[in-house]
Amino acid sequence: DAGVIQSPRHEVTEMGQEVTLRCKPISGHNSLFWYRQTMMRGLELLIYFNNNVPIDDSGMPEDRFSAKMPNASFSTLKIQPSEPRDSAVYFCASRGQAQETQYFGPGTRLLVL
Amino acid sequence: DAKTTQPNSMESNEEEPVHLPCNHSTISGTDYIHWYRQLPSQGPEYVIHGLTSNVNNRMASLAIAEDRKSSTLILHRATLRDAAVYYCILRRGGTSYGKLTFGQGTILTVHP
């Protein structure tokens, strides 16, 4: 099992550019979570999906952020336009039905200049 | 969600046991107690979870107080690879979505 796969692993962009982060959950898992981690705010849940449907997006900071899950094996987190304060590590995690454990990906380290 | 309180940091020597405490005085009857850890430059990693009874797995043991208002993660023999941030998290039962709310955690330093 390859685990949760995230791409890219590192992203450097300029303020105002669109950024798209990608996540492939573990096969068979039906819940997917996007987190953001910064030194100031720690690890924050942005949004989570169950069976490809967004359940709670209350953690999404503002309208510049959007997330989609078009099918069970793929999700994207998009920031448009990006700002320097969006610089953080973004983690994706997945969980199987009736399981307690969340499995995290390696993260995408985003730097917005 | 009920909150947890953990010490900011703890230190241990290699091959000694480590007891990481967590207070959760407002825990509800359906809250599961989860522990995750995050090694440097990696994503969080599941360690153990429990509801009422003590739990053991290959990584650690979880001791839960009888009133469930506190718990302790026990690493039986710390190694240098156990140096990480350890998060104690309550997950509300009764839903199938598994939402976790991370606090600041405890930074564990292991000395050779």
Coordinates of C-alpha atoms in Angstrom, one line a residue, chain A residues 4-6 8-9 21-23 32-38 42-47 75 77 88-94 102-110, chain B residues 37-45 87 102:
Chain A
V4 CA -1.7 8.8 1.1
I5 CA 0.0 10.5 -1.8
Q6 CA 0.4 14.2 -2.1
P8 CA 3.7 18.5 -5.3
R9 CA 5.9 18.0 -2.2
L21 CA -2.5 20.9 -4.3
R22 CA -3.3 17.3 -5.0
C23 CA -4.1 14.3 -2.9
L32 CA -10.6 12.6 3.3
F33 CA -9.3 15.5 5.3
W34 CA -7.3 18.6 4.4
Y35 CA -5.2 20.2 7.2
R36 CA -2.8 23.2 7.3
Q37 CA 0.1 23.5 9.7
T38 CA 1.9 26.7 10.6
G42 CA -0.5 24.7 14.6
L43 CA -2.4 22.0 12.8
E44 CA -5.8 23.1 11.6
L45 CA -8.5 21.1 9.9
L46 CA -9.6 23.0 6.7
I47 CA -12.3 20.7 5.2
S75 CA -8.9 15.5 -4.2
L77 CA -7.2 22.1 -2.7
A88 CA 2.4 26.6 5.3
V89 CA 2.6 22.8 5.1
Y90 CA -0.7 21.3 3.8
F91 CA -1.5 17.7 4.8
C92 CA -4.1 15.4 3.4
A93 CA -5.3 12.4 5.4
S94 CA -7.8 9.6 4.7
Q102 CA -6.5 8.7 10.0
Y103 CA -3.5 8.2 7.7
F104 CA -1.6 11.3 6.8
G105 CA 0.3 12.1 3.7
P106 CA 3.8 13.6 3.7
G107 CA 2.5 17.1 3.1
T108 CA 3.0 19.8 0.6
R109 CA 5.3 22.7 1.7
L110 CA 4.0 25.9 0.2
Chain B
R37 CA 2.7 11.9 17.0
Q38 CA 4.5 14.0 14.4
L39 CA 8.2 13.3 13.7
P40 CA 10.2 16.2 12.3
S41 CA 9.3 17.1 8.7
Q42 CA 6.6 14.3 8.5
G43 CA 2.9 14.1 8.7
P44 CA 1.2 13.1 11.9
E45 CA 1.2 9.4 12.7
Y87 CA -0.9 15.1 20.4
F102 CA -5.2 19.0 17.2

